[in-house]
């Protein structure tokens, strides 16, 4: 009723005498109209604010009431799901009209900017609700309290955002064609903290609590924190940073004063400032650097700034200016700083918080599997049906191939939502990292792109040998021994270029230092082999020659002089196999490569190290296509036959060994043919065909080569084999005598492996004979262990220790026979 007189009084005002000053009349009219508008809109704004606050309050009250109900009667997680669902419904109902207002063409830019802050908040809340609605059975009442606390926090943030939108909406109605900020008092000239860009909290993050928890504790301290997350591209630095940014305790501590932005694509200080200004919603009205710093320094309370992909601007020609700006951020009294950096080094002039420089490591196998299964929804079973077992095996192989790197695992898991993991594994092995992309323009859409960012960095470009080293080391699954780089690349080390190149790769996190080996993780290795083939590298032949020589270094294996080569060959075995297999596909002379393969296979079966099945198969395919290389076929077949016997493939071994023997005889290589005959005896022995094995060994003994005094080693082999056969046939006295003779002859020939194996066999005989066997068995086992240790067969030491412990405990069972027959 009070409004009517005021409205009526405005009518005569416009009909007064024309003698009145028109300018004063116009001003009075405008002033009266403005007062009326302000009063009317003020009433509207007050009602709107009250209504929105009421709804926001209802959201928080409803969530608290719902969760209190859950806590009160201890119902399962279904109640949490219902409460979250209702929270979401009410939030959407009360925010839709505000967000719709932002879409109107009559709405000014300031309101639209603030509305975007509300959109981001709604998205963040929806992400939280999605996670809670997917919970299974609640683990504890603490979990209920945490959910209630988070919803209360969201309620307060909604209220704050709605308040600011109400003010802006009122001003938008008053001045629809003007910039609202031009009419607002100076305290709110800058952006509201609720508008800051904070990105979305990742829904899934596994295996990173050991990093996230201490970072959160550091941030909650009174003094500002300076934290760096380092590591290769795709290792999960951004995910960790966002998890920290959205951690409930961090949200409580910093409130809306949290901001996130990425430098990816920025190459200058100005680019960095533009990204910062966009995240802070700062309009450029003068010096951008000043505006960004003023915005951060004017925050009420502590602030948290997360800068992602810092290396994009730091590792450029403009890096000095960038570092200066980062130092300015790091020295603000009210600001905590988190930087993520692709690489292994940090800007040197920033004083980091104690123990706050984190090198992010690959996920452990179980965490990698969990990440894959959570995203893909596929989960096999090691004890399920054949299909479930196949899925289980494929998932394990896939995550192993990814080396525990989250980004490629995430991409593969996404593909696995619509593709069988077994098919996906086959596709990856065929096409490599080409499939590691989602087909969208996101920063995470391509693992290859992430790798290229590091390869194209200024640091790499300034070190011409770094890319050369990377493409060659990428061929080595175990990495390159830093102590052997000079020998590996002799022409690259005239000015220590190889060592410098390795240092650059470690600095950029394109490789890791694994106990002195510069190692490139599997996905990057695959990428390099597809994009930068090693055979096109100028130092490729040096690498190939190095590993071919290493493969043939097992000449003295089985003797004391061969102890060091055994250790080195065992460590480098995967590298040797990789280089030799790759060499078979190149234009290099193949005979030296085939000879190296034959020597490596001999070492592998003798020392029980590695599996050269695929390598030998590749070599046989190579010689089948070349008449010139056909002379290597019998030696390869002999190596294959011995391996097949060791793997229990007796029928296949018989075929391989018989063909090898026939080919050697055609070439008049009688000693090699004899080796095939003794290998056939081994195959019969392994099948417990004692008579057949005995016949072949006796035939070998009668051969003229074994009757000469020169071939003591061959004679010792036959005595050794006959002793083992007779022990199996129960002729213990004869077996003991033959084994002792063989041991003496091996000792004369300084073949220590033979002495160790004879001692092992002699230790088994007293246990099945008469009398107290303990003392004699202990003596022989100790001797076997001593000789195995002298020749570097570390894998046999634990076996010997286990047998010694069994004898000491009074176990009368027969000692486990040594698996090596030859």
XYZ file of C-alpha atoms in Angstrom, residues 189-752:
564
model
C 36.261 -4.871 -9.189
C 38.264 -8.089 -9.646
C 36.890 -11.588 -10.118
C 35.232 -13.499 -7.314
C 37.209 -16.507 -6.060
C 34.186 -18.723 -6.714
C 34.766 -18.119 -10.430
C 38.346 -19.435 -10.482
C 39.079 -22.368 -12.746
C 39.744 -25.494 -10.712
C 39.232 -28.149 -13.392
C 37.381 -31.346 -12.536
C 38.414 -33.753 -9.829
C 39.458 -37.099 -11.378
C 36.929 -39.808 -10.599
C 39.513 -42.575 -10.481
C 42.956 -42.408 -8.929
C 44.657 -45.508 -7.509
C 47.976 -46.231 -5.899
C 48.843 -42.593 -5.158
C 47.908 -42.182 -1.480
C 51.595 -42.293 -0.559
C 52.044 -39.040 -2.507
C 48.683 -37.313 -1.998
C 48.520 -37.707 1.804
C 51.866 -36.030 2.619
C 51.167 -33.216 0.136
C 47.830 -32.501 1.836
C 49.530 -32.443 5.245
C 52.125 -29.991 3.948
C 49.432 -27.698 2.507
C 47.500 -27.596 5.771
C 50.433 -26.122 7.666
C 50.454 -22.440 8.582
C 53.231 -21.432 6.195
C 52.733 -21.486 2.394
C 53.927 -24.664 0.674
C 56.081 -25.009 -2.448
C 55.611 -28.442 -4.016
C 56.877 -29.995 -7.266
C 55.543 -33.107 -8.991
C 58.095 -34.534 -11.432
C 58.058 -37.417 -13.871
C 57.578 -38.539 -17.423
C 54.548 -37.616 -19.498
C 51.495 -39.687 -18.635
C 52.778 -40.788 -15.237
C 49.862 -39.136 -13.393
C 51.212 -35.792 -12.181
C 48.091 -33.876 -13.228
C 45.768 -36.441 -11.663
C 47.622 -36.219 -8.359
C 47.591 -32.416 -8.426
C 43.832 -32.302 -9.060
C 43.139 -34.896 -6.379
C 45.037 -32.696 -3.930
C 43.231 -29.563 -5.144
C 39.826 -31.158 -4.515
C 40.728 -32.999 -1.314
C 38.069 -32.189 1.343
C 40.652 -30.993 3.860
C 42.293 -28.785 1.245
C 38.877 -27.392 0.266
C 38.108 -26.615 3.923
C 41.475 -24.911 4.384
C 41.600 -22.814 1.201
C 37.902 -22.501 0.379
C 37.380 -20.909 -3.031
C 40.945 -19.596 -3.124
C 42.067 -22.520 -5.264
C 42.998 -22.210 -8.906
C 44.367 -24.560 -11.561
C 45.681 -23.920 -15.036
C 47.860 -25.693 -17.599
C 50.794 -24.236 -19.540
C 50.543 -26.835 -22.288
C 50.925 -25.037 -25.601
C 52.425 -21.937 -23.969
C 55.992 -21.129 -24.967
C 56.506 -17.626 -23.546
C 56.036 -15.683 -20.344
C 53.143 -13.854 -21.967
C 51.477 -17.157 -22.811
C 51.836 -18.255 -19.194
C 50.290 -14.990 -17.988
C 47.379 -15.324 -20.388
C 46.668 -18.844 -19.109
C 46.861 -17.606 -15.524
C 44.577 -14.644 -16.283
C 42.019 -16.890 -17.963
C 41.944 -19.236 -14.969
C 41.671 -16.317 -12.550
C 38.987 -14.645 -14.728
C 41.113 -11.486 -14.894
C 40.309 -8.987 -17.651
C 43.308 -7.288 -19.159
C 43.157 -3.616 -18.157
C 46.781 -2.711 -18.243
C 49.834 -4.775 -17.409
C 48.773 -8.446 -17.348
C 51.567 -9.475 -14.993
C 50.494 -6.855 -12.465
C 46.828 -7.797 -12.727
C 47.522 -11.512 -12.169
C 49.749 -10.850 -9.172
C 47.276 -8.355 -7.668
C 44.458 -10.864 -8.048
C 46.444 -13.547 -6.200
C 47.787 -11.247 -3.497
C 44.329 -9.770 -2.757
C 42.797 -13.137 -1.847
C 41.205 -13.182 1.585
C 42.905 -16.025 3.417
C 45.397 -18.595 2.104
C 45.410 -19.421 -1.593
C 46.534 -22.452 -3.601
C 47.834 -22.141 -7.159
C 48.431 -25.303 -9.245
C 50.355 -24.816 -12.501
C 50.349 -27.867 -14.760
C 52.900 -28.699 -17.487
C 55.398 -26.052 -16.400
C 58.085 -27.535 -18.629
C 56.186 -26.271 -21.694
C 57.281 -22.716 -20.911
C 60.221 -23.333 -18.618
C 62.207 -25.550 -21.029
C 62.197 -22.941 -23.815
C 64.355 -20.051 -24.951
C 62.230 -17.815 -22.694
C 62.845 -19.911 -19.603
C 64.655 -17.191 -17.632
C 61.627 -14.924 -17.706
C 59.345 -17.813 -16.829
C 61.484 -18.819 -13.877
C 61.432 -15.239 -12.616
C 57.621 -15.237 -12.737
C 57.411 -18.595 -10.978
C 59.703 -17.286 -8.251
C 57.366 -14.301 -7.828
C 54.435 -16.675 -7.351
C 56.495 -18.786 -4.925
C 57.356 -15.809 -2.722
C 53.797 -14.561 -2.147
C 53.047 -14.729 1.572
C 49.485 -15.969 1.156
C 50.001 -18.412 -1.701
C 50.878 -22.115 -1.759
C 52.229 -23.357 -5.078
C 52.172 -26.755 -6.791
C 54.024 -27.218 -10.072
C 53.852 -30.303 -12.285
C 56.892 -30.710 -14.505
C 57.582 -33.287 -17.197
C 61.154 -34.199 -16.343
C 63.361 -34.778 -13.342
C 64.620 -31.287 -12.428
C 62.963 -28.191 -10.953
C 63.481 -24.439 -11.345
C 66.542 -23.913 -9.119
C 65.627 -20.548 -7.588
C 62.450 -21.696 -5.856
C 62.785 -22.648 -2.203
C 60.788 -25.865 -2.039
C 59.136 -27.074 1.137
C 61.070 -29.836 2.932
C 60.624 -33.246 1.300
C 58.161 -31.761 -1.199
C 59.822 -32.551 -4.508
C 58.097 -35.754 -5.628
C 59.357 -37.972 -8.439
C 56.204 -39.827 -9.511
C 56.908 -43.500 -10.176
C 54.955 -45.991 -12.305
C 52.091 -47.829 -10.624
C 52.684 -51.189 -9.042
C 51.225 -54.119 -10.953
C 48.193 -54.571 -8.686
C 47.395 -50.849 -8.733
C 47.761 -50.816 -12.527
C 45.365 -53.752 -12.785
C 42.891 -52.008 -10.481
C 43.025 -48.845 -12.612
C 42.374 -50.877 -15.756
C 39.477 -52.866 -14.311
C 37.775 -49.822 -12.737
C 37.746 -47.991 -16.050
C 37.082 -50.899 -18.404
C 34.623 -52.823 -16.243
C 36.426 -55.992 -17.383
C 37.810 -58.351 -14.800
C 38.914 -61.910 -15.352
C 39.684 -64.623 -12.840
C 42.738 -66.886 -12.505
C 40.453 -69.652 -11.236
C 37.445 -69.072 -13.518
C 36.473 -70.642 -16.818
C 38.698 -70.478 -19.894
C 37.265 -67.147 -21.032
C 37.748 -65.545 -17.605
C 41.303 -66.879 -17.419
C 42.049 -65.458 -20.878
C 40.736 -62.037 -19.835
C 42.781 -62.161 -16.635
C 45.955 -63.057 -18.511
C 45.382 -60.414 -21.199
C 44.774 -57.639 -18.660
C 47.948 -58.564 -16.796
C 49.984 -58.568 -20.008
C 48.503 -55.246 -21.124
C 49.298 -53.389 -17.909
C 52.786 -54.926 -17.865
C 53.331 -53.702 -21.418
C 52.379 -50.206 -20.243
C 55.050 -50.288 -17.566
C 52.665 -49.015 -14.879
C 52.131 -45.662 -16.648
C 48.570 -44.468 -15.933
C 47.823 -42.544 -19.132
C 48.266 -45.418 -21.636
C 46.583 -47.786 -19.168
C 43.614 -45.399 -19.002
C 43.394 -45.183 -22.792
C 43.589 -48.960 -23.232
C 41.022 -49.499 -20.473
C 38.650 -47.100 -22.222
C 39.067 -49.054 -25.448
C 38.497 -52.280 -23.505
C 34.981 -51.131 -22.632
C 33.993 -52.183 -26.143
C 36.864 -54.515 -27.078
C 37.912 -57.862 -25.664
C 41.198 -57.415 -23.724
C 42.768 -60.315 -25.632
C 41.992 -58.625 -28.969
C 43.242 -55.334 -27.577
C 46.534 -56.942 -26.548
C 47.018 -58.414 -30.009
C 46.214 -55.044 -31.582
C 48.725 -53.262 -29.368
C 51.482 -55.772 -30.097
C 50.842 -55.303 -33.815
C 50.320 -51.537 -33.992
C 52.139 -50.270 -30.915
C 51.316 -46.907 -29.406
C 49.226 -45.908 -32.430
C 46.176 -47.227 -30.584
C 46.987 -45.214 -27.458
C 44.665 -42.354 -28.332
C 41.002 -41.723 -27.668
C 40.341 -39.912 -30.927
C 39.470 -36.594 -29.270
C 41.317 -33.336 -28.938
C 41.999 -33.714 -25.227
C 45.487 -33.410 -23.757
C 45.226 -37.027 -22.615
C 44.005 -38.295 -25.955
C 47.390 -39.354 -27.285
C 50.350 -40.879 -25.512
C 52.473 -40.274 -28.613
C 51.731 -36.552 -28.417
C 52.849 -36.436 -24.811
C 56.114 -38.175 -25.706
C 56.722 -35.820 -28.613
C 56.421 -32.810 -26.297
C 59.478 -34.059 -24.428
C 61.370 -34.999 -27.588
C 60.727 -31.556 -29.122
C 61.829 -29.653 -26.006
C 64.625 -27.101 -26.170
C 66.864 -29.273 -23.990
C 66.623 -32.166 -26.469
C 67.236 -29.909 -29.451
C 70.363 -28.496 -27.832
C 71.806 -31.993 -27.345
C 72.039 -33.607 -30.809
C 73.097 -36.995 -29.437
C 70.173 -37.264 -27.008
C 67.638 -38.373 -29.634
C 70.240 -40.709 -31.137
C 70.813 -42.324 -27.736
C 67.072 -42.531 -27.042
C 66.272 -44.374 -30.279
C 69.031 -46.931 -29.558
C 68.433 -47.371 -25.827
C 64.733 -47.822 -26.631
C 65.713 -51.162 -28.151
C 66.959 -52.377 -24.753
C 64.211 -53.596 -22.389
C 66.624 -53.587 -19.436
C 68.215 -50.282 -20.401
C 71.829 -49.358 -21.129
C 74.552 -49.855 -18.530
C 75.895 -46.340 -17.878
C 79.298 -47.801 -17.035
C 79.470 -49.388 -20.513
C 78.363 -46.414 -22.638
C 81.883 -45.742 -23.900
C 82.280 -49.332 -25.028
C 78.757 -49.395 -26.432
C 79.167 -46.236 -28.535
C 82.908 -45.737 -29.052
C 82.630 -43.002 -31.685
C 80.030 -41.084 -29.660
C 82.301 -40.802 -26.641
C 85.111 -38.754 -28.072
C 83.809 -35.840 -26.016
C 81.648 -37.863 -23.632
C 78.583 -37.284 -25.816
C 76.984 -40.590 -24.776
C 77.153 -39.781 -21.066
C 75.768 -36.303 -21.703
C 72.966 -37.726 -23.863
C 72.040 -40.177 -21.091
C 71.970 -37.317 -18.589
C 69.551 -35.376 -20.808
C 67.212 -38.369 -21.129
C 67.140 -38.757 -17.350
C 66.614 -35.007 -16.884
C 63.560 -35.038 -19.174
C 62.216 -38.265 -17.611
C 62.316 -39.978 -20.992
C 64.370 -42.607 -19.169
C 64.908 -43.710 -15.585
C 68.078 -44.630 -13.728
C 67.486 -48.209 -12.582
C 70.476 -49.334 -10.526
C 72.953 -47.799 -12.948
C 71.012 -48.635 -16.118
C 69.412 -45.918 -18.273
C 66.023 -47.521 -18.925
C 63.205 -46.361 -21.197
C 59.712 -47.497 -20.174
C 57.839 -49.877 -22.472
C 55.327 -47.504 -24.141
C 58.051 -45.003 -25.031
C 60.212 -47.860 -26.293
C 57.351 -48.977 -28.536
C 56.778 -45.423 -29.756
C 60.456 -44.910 -30.577
C 60.753 -48.199 -32.448
C 57.794 -47.221 -34.645
C 58.648 -43.529 -35.089
C 62.463 -43.556 -34.893
C 63.781 -47.010 -35.993
C 67.118 -47.895 -34.429
C 68.495 -49.221 -37.725
C 68.376 -45.671 -39.107
C 70.534 -44.336 -36.278
C 74.119 -43.531 -37.191
C 75.439 -45.534 -34.224
C 73.241 -48.610 -34.770
C 76.068 -50.860 -35.984
C 78.080 -50.066 -32.874
C 75.208 -51.200 -30.649
C 74.657 -54.361 -32.698
C 78.347 -55.310 -32.614
C 78.500 -54.698 -28.858
C 75.658 -57.107 -28.100
C 76.788 -59.710 -30.637
C 80.164 -59.795 -28.888
C 78.447 -59.998 -25.515
C 76.312 -62.944 -26.692
C 79.465 -64.830 -27.621
C 81.247 -64.062 -24.340
C 79.986 -67.264 -22.714
C 82.870 -69.353 -24.033
C 84.107 -70.071 -20.504
C 80.706 -70.521 -18.885
C 80.883 -73.504 -16.542
C 84.416 -72.638 -15.457
C 85.737 -70.219 -12.844
C 86.908 -67.893 -15.601
C 83.314 -67.661 -16.804
C 81.801 -66.425 -13.529
C 81.838 -62.740 -14.492
C 80.392 -63.330 -18.004
C 77.569 -65.386 -16.437
C 76.545 -62.480 -14.214
C 76.710 -60.018 -17.077
C 74.958 -62.290 -19.563
C 72.159 -62.980 -17.083
C 71.596 -59.242 -16.530
C 71.826 -58.315 -20.206
C 69.990 -61.376 -21.546
C 66.737 -59.547 -22.513
C 68.781 -56.794 -24.186
C 70.824 -59.297 -26.191
C 67.702 -61.109 -27.371
C 66.054 -57.822 -28.370
C 69.061 -56.575 -30.353
C 69.646 -59.922 -32.075
C 65.996 -60.322 -33.048
C 65.975 -56.786 -34.416
C 69.256 -57.449 -36.268
C 67.679 -60.346 -38.148
C 65.283 -57.831 -39.747
C 68.032 -55.489 -40.977
C 70.486 -55.499 -43.860
C 73.466 -56.281 -41.666
C 75.596 -59.359 -42.494
C 73.652 -62.230 -40.949
C 76.304 -64.901 -40.306
C 77.862 -63.151 -37.277
C 74.366 -62.574 -35.909
C 73.422 -66.257 -36.304
C 76.662 -67.362 -34.642
C 75.910 -65.032 -31.717
C 72.398 -66.526 -31.439
C 73.796 -70.078 -31.311
C 76.246 -69.108 -28.547
C 73.547 -67.348 -26.551
C 71.251 -70.382 -26.797
C 74.049 -72.619 -25.512
C 74.510 -70.340 -22.506
C 70.756 -70.136 -21.904
C 70.197 -73.898 -21.682
C 73.392 -74.516 -19.711
C 72.826 -71.811 -17.101
C 68.992 -72.038 -17.090
C 68.761 -68.305 -17.875
C 66.047 -66.796 -20.051
C 64.026 -68.258 -22.895
C 65.413 -68.062 -26.429
C 62.547 -69.960 -28.105
C 61.362 -67.034 -30.240
C 64.890 -65.941 -31.063
C 65.770 -69.417 -32.370
C 62.517 -69.570 -34.321
C 63.309 -66.229 -35.990
C 66.807 -67.464 -36.830
C 65.508 -70.686 -38.398
C 63.076 -68.683 -40.523
C 65.968 -66.502 -41.650
C 68.181 -69.396 -42.782
C 65.241 -71.094 -44.513
C 65.086 -68.176 -46.957
C 68.806 -68.162 -47.786
C 70.999 -70.835 -49.341
C 74.050 -68.911 -48.171
C 72.940 -69.175 -44.536
C 71.785 -72.801 -44.699
C 75.040 -74.007 -43.082
C 73.807 -72.564 -39.776
C 70.646 -74.661 -39.753
C 72.010 -77.832 -38.014
C 73.553 -75.811 -35.161
C 70.289 -73.942 -34.695
C 68.333 -77.221 -34.692
C 70.675 -78.658 -32.052
C 70.089 -75.605 -29.882
C 66.324 -75.890 -30.428
C 66.337 -79.600 -29.566
C 68.182 -79.054 -26.283
C 65.766 -76.295 -25.348
C 62.746 -78.459 -26.208
C 64.067 -81.247 -23.979
C 64.493 -78.784 -21.137
C 60.918 -77.578 -21.655
C 59.456 -81.111 -21.724
C 58.642 -81.089 -25.449
C 60.188 -84.508 -26.009
C 58.650 -85.470 -29.336
C 59.554 -82.138 -30.924
C 63.054 -82.411 -29.447
C 63.499 -85.840 -31.027
C 62.571 -84.454 -34.470
C 64.885 -81.438 -34.146
C 67.859 -83.421 -32.865
C 67.552 -86.208 -35.442
C 67.450 -83.666 -38.289
C 70.426 -81.802 -36.836
C 72.425 -85.055 -36.532
C 71.627 -85.975 -40.131
C 72.694 -82.566 -41.467
C 75.946 -82.619 -39.494
C 76.759 -86.065 -40.847
C 76.107 -84.855 -44.419
C 78.539 -82.001 -43.768
C 81.062 -84.485 -42.241
C 81.023 -82.584 -38.961
C 81.329 -85.739 -36.857
C 81.964 -84.086 -33.498
C 78.818 -82.006 -33.882
C 76.883 -85.126 -34.888
C 78.141 -86.754 -31.676
C 76.808 -83.804 -29.662
C 73.413 -84.456 -31.250
C 73.579 -88.129 -30.221
C 74.354 -87.239 -26.607
C 71.533 -84.657 -26.691
C 69.176 -87.429 -27.873
C 70.344 -89.514 -24.893
C 69.408 -86.573 -22.638
C 65.956 -86.522 -24.220
C 65.410 -90.251 -23.531
C 66.714 -89.830 -19.957
C 64.233 -87.032 -19.316
C 61.439 -89.413 -20.417
C 62.763 -92.126 -18.052
C 63.623 -94.320 -21.052
C 66.790 -95.534 -19.317
C 67.643 -98.343 -21.730
C 67.396 -96.128 -24.817
C 69.486 -93.438 -23.156
C 72.084 -96.027 -22.087
C 72.325 -97.444 -25.619
C 73.041 -94.017 -27.134
C 75.686 -93.136 -24.527
C 77.495 -96.494 -24.944
C 77.465 -95.972 -28.699
C 79.050 -92.577 -28.203
C 81.715 -94.080 -25.937
C 82.754 -96.480 -28.669
C 83.263 -93.661 -31.161
C 86.850 -93.174 -32.180
C 86.860 -89.558 -30.971
C 86.116 -90.645 -27.433
C 88.809 -93.354 -27.477
C 91.589 -90.858 -28.019
C 93.418 -89.342 -25.112
C 92.791 -85.823 -26.391
C 89.035 -85.825 -25.841
C 88.996 -86.049 -22.057
C 85.987 -83.760 -21.857
C 83.921 -86.027 -24.151
C 84.880 -89.048 -22.117
C 83.925 -87.291 -18.896
C 80.522 -86.431 -20.381
C 79.813 -90.055 -21.237
C 80.927 -91.321 -17.812
C 78.752 -88.667 -16.161
C 75.680 -89.642 -18.168
C 76.187 -93.370 -17.628
C 76.564 -92.789 -13.877
C 73.247 -90.965 -13.761
C 71.502 -93.687 -15.772
C 72.840 -96.461 -13.526
C 71.728 -94.576 -10.424
C 68.221 -94.483 -11.853
C 68.437 -98.185 -12.665
C 69.427 -98.952 -9.068
C 73.053 -99.925 -9.827
C 74.381 -97.682 -7.077
C 77.941 -98.943 -6.711
C 78.566 -98.750 -10.463
C 76.949 -95.327 -10.558
C 79.140 -94.028 -7.715
C 82.307 -95.274 -9.418
C 81.414 -93.715 -12.803
C 80.453 -90.395 -11.255
C 83.706 -90.203 -9.258
C 85.709 -90.898 -12.429
C 83.774 -88.271 -14.335
C 84.326 -85.740 -11.539
C 88.093 -86.321 -11.583
C 88.237 -85.891 -15.363
C 86.141 -82.712 -15.210
C 88.475 -81.388 -12.534
C 91.476 -82.119 -14.757
C 89.785 -80.237 -17.586
C 88.851 -77.424 -15.133
C 85.202 -77.811 -16.038
C 83.768 -76.815 -12.663
